[in-house]
PDB file of C-alpha atoms and ligand atoms in Angstrom:
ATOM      1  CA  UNK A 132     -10.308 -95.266  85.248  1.00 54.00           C
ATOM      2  CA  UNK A 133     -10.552 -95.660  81.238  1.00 53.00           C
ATOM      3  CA  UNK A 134     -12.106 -94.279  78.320  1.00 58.00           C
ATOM      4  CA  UNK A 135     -12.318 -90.394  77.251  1.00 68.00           C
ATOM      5  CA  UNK A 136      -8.956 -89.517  79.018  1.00 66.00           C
ATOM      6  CA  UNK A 137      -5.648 -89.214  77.275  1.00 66.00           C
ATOM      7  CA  UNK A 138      -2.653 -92.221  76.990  1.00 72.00           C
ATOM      8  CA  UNK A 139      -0.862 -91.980  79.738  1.00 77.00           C
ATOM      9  CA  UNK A 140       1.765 -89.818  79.590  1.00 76.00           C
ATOM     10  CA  UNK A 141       0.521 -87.942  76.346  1.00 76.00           C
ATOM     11  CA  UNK A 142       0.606 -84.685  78.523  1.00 79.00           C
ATOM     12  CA  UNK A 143       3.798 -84.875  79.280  1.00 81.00           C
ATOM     13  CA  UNK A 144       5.202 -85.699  76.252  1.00 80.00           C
ATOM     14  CA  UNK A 145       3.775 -82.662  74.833  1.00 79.00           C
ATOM     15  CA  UNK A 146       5.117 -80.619  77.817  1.00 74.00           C
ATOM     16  CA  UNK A 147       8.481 -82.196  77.227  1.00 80.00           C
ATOM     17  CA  UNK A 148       8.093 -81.410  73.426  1.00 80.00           C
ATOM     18  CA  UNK A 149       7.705 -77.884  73.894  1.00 82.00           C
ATOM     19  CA  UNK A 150      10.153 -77.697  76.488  1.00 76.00           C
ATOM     20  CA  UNK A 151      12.681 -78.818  73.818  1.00 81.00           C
ATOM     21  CA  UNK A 152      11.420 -77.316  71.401  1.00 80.00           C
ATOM     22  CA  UNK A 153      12.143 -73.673  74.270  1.00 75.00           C
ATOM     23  CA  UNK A 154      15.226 -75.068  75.255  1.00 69.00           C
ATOM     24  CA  UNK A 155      16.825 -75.260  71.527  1.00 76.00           C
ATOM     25  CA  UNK A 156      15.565 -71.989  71.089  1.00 68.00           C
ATOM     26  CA  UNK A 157      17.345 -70.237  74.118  1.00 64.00           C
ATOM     27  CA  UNK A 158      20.476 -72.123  73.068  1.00 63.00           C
ATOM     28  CA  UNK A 159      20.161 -70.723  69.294  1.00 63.00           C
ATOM     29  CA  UNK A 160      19.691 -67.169  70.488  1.00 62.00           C
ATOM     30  CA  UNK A 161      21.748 -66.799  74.074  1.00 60.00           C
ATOM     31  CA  UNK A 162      24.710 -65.194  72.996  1.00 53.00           C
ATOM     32  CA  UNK A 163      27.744 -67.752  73.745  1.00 61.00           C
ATOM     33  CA  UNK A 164      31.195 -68.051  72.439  1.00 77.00           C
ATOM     34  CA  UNK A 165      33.082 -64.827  71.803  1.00 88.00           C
ATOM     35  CA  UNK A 166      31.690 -61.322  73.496  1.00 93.00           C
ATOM     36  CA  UNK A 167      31.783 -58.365  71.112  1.00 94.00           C
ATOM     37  CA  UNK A 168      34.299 -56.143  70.955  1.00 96.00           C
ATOM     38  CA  UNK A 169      31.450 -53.153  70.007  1.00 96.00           C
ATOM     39  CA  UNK A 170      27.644 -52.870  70.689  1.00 97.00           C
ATOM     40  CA  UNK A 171      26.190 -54.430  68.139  1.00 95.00           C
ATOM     41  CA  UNK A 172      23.815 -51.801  68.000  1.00 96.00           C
ATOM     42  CA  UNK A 173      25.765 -48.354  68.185  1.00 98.00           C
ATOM     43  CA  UNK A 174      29.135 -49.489  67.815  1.00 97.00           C
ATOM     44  CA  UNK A 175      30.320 -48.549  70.806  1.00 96.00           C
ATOM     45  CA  UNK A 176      33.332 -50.219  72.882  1.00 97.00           C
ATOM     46  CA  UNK A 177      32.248 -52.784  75.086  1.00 96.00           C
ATOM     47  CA  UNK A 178      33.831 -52.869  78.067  1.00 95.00           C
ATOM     48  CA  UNK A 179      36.298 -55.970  79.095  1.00 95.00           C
ATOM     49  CA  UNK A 180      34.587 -56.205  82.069  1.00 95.00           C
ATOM     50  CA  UNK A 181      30.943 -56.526  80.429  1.00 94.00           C
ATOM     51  CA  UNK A 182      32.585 -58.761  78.175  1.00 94.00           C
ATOM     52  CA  UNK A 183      33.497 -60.765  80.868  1.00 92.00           C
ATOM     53  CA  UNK A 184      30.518 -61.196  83.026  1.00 92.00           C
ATOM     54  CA  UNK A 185      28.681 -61.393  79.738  1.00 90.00           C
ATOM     55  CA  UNK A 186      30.389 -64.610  78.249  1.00 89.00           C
ATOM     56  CA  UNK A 187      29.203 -64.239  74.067  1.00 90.00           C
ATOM     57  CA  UNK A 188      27.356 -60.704  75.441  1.00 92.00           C
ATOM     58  CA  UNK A 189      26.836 -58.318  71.912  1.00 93.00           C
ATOM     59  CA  UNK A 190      25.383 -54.977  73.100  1.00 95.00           C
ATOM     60  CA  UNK A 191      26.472 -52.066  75.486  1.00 96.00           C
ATOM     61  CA  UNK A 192      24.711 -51.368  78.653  1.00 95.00           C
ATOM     62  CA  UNK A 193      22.809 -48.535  77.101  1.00 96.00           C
ATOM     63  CA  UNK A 194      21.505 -50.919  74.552  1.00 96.00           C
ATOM     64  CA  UNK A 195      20.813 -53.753  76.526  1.00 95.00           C
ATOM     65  CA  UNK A 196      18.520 -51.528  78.876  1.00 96.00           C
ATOM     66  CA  UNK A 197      16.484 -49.972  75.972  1.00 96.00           C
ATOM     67  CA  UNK A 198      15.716 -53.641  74.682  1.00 93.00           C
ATOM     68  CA  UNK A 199      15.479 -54.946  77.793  1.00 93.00           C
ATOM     69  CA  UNK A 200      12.741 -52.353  78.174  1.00 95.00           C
ATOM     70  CA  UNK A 201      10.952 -52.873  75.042  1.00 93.00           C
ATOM     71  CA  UNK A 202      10.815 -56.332  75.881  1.00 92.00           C
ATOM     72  CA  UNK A 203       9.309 -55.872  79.349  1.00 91.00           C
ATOM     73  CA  UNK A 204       6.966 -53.696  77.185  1.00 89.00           C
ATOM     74  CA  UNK A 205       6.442 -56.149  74.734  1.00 88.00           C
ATOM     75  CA  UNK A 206       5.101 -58.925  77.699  1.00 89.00           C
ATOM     76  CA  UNK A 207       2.772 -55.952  78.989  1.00 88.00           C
ATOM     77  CA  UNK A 208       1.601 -55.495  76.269  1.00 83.00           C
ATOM     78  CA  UNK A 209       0.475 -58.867  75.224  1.00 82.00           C
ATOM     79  CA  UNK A 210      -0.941 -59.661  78.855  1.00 79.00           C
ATOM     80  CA  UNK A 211      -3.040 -57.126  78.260  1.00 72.00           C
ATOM     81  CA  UNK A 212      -4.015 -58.124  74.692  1.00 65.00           C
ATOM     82  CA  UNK A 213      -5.144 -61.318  75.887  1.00 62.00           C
ATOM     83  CA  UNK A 214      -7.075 -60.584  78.845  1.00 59.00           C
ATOM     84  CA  UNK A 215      -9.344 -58.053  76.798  1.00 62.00           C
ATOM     85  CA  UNK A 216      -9.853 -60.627  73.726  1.00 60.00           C
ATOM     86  CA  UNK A 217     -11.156 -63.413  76.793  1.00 60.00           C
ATOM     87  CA  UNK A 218     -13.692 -60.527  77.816  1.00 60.00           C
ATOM     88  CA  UNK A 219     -15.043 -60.286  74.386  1.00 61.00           C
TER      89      UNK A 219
HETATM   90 ZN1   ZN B 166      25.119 -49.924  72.199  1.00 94.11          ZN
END
């Protein structure tokens, strides 16, 4: 079938595109290399064996919950955002 569709494969490279373009950003901002020795946050002593699990990991438990929690918060929030701006 021709005419008014897309190139094939124009989809997909966009898909791949953005996939990159996720991918590079998870590598930039995954902690790797060295773990902390403190939280980055409050300073306080990590733990060798957080350090280990965590290969490059920068925050204490505590800290890690409370932004793991703002970021669950965070996704709420905007899933909620954008359902009410597609019922306006
Ligand atoms: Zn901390």
């Amino acid at each position: 079938m021709a005419g008014g569709w897309a190139p094939d494969g124009a989809e997909q490279a966009q898909i791949d595109a953005s996939l990159d373009d996720a991918l590079a950003f998870v590598r930039q901002h995954l902690p790797s290399g060295d773990s902390a020795h403190e939280c980055a946050e409050c300073g306080d002593t990590i733990p060798e064996a957080r350090r280990q699990a965590l290969p490059g990991v920068q925050l204490c438990v505590a800290c890690q919950e409370i932004l793991d929690k703002q970021q669950q918060f965070q996704a709420a929030y905007n899933r909620r955002g954008s359902k009410d701006s597609q019922l306006r």
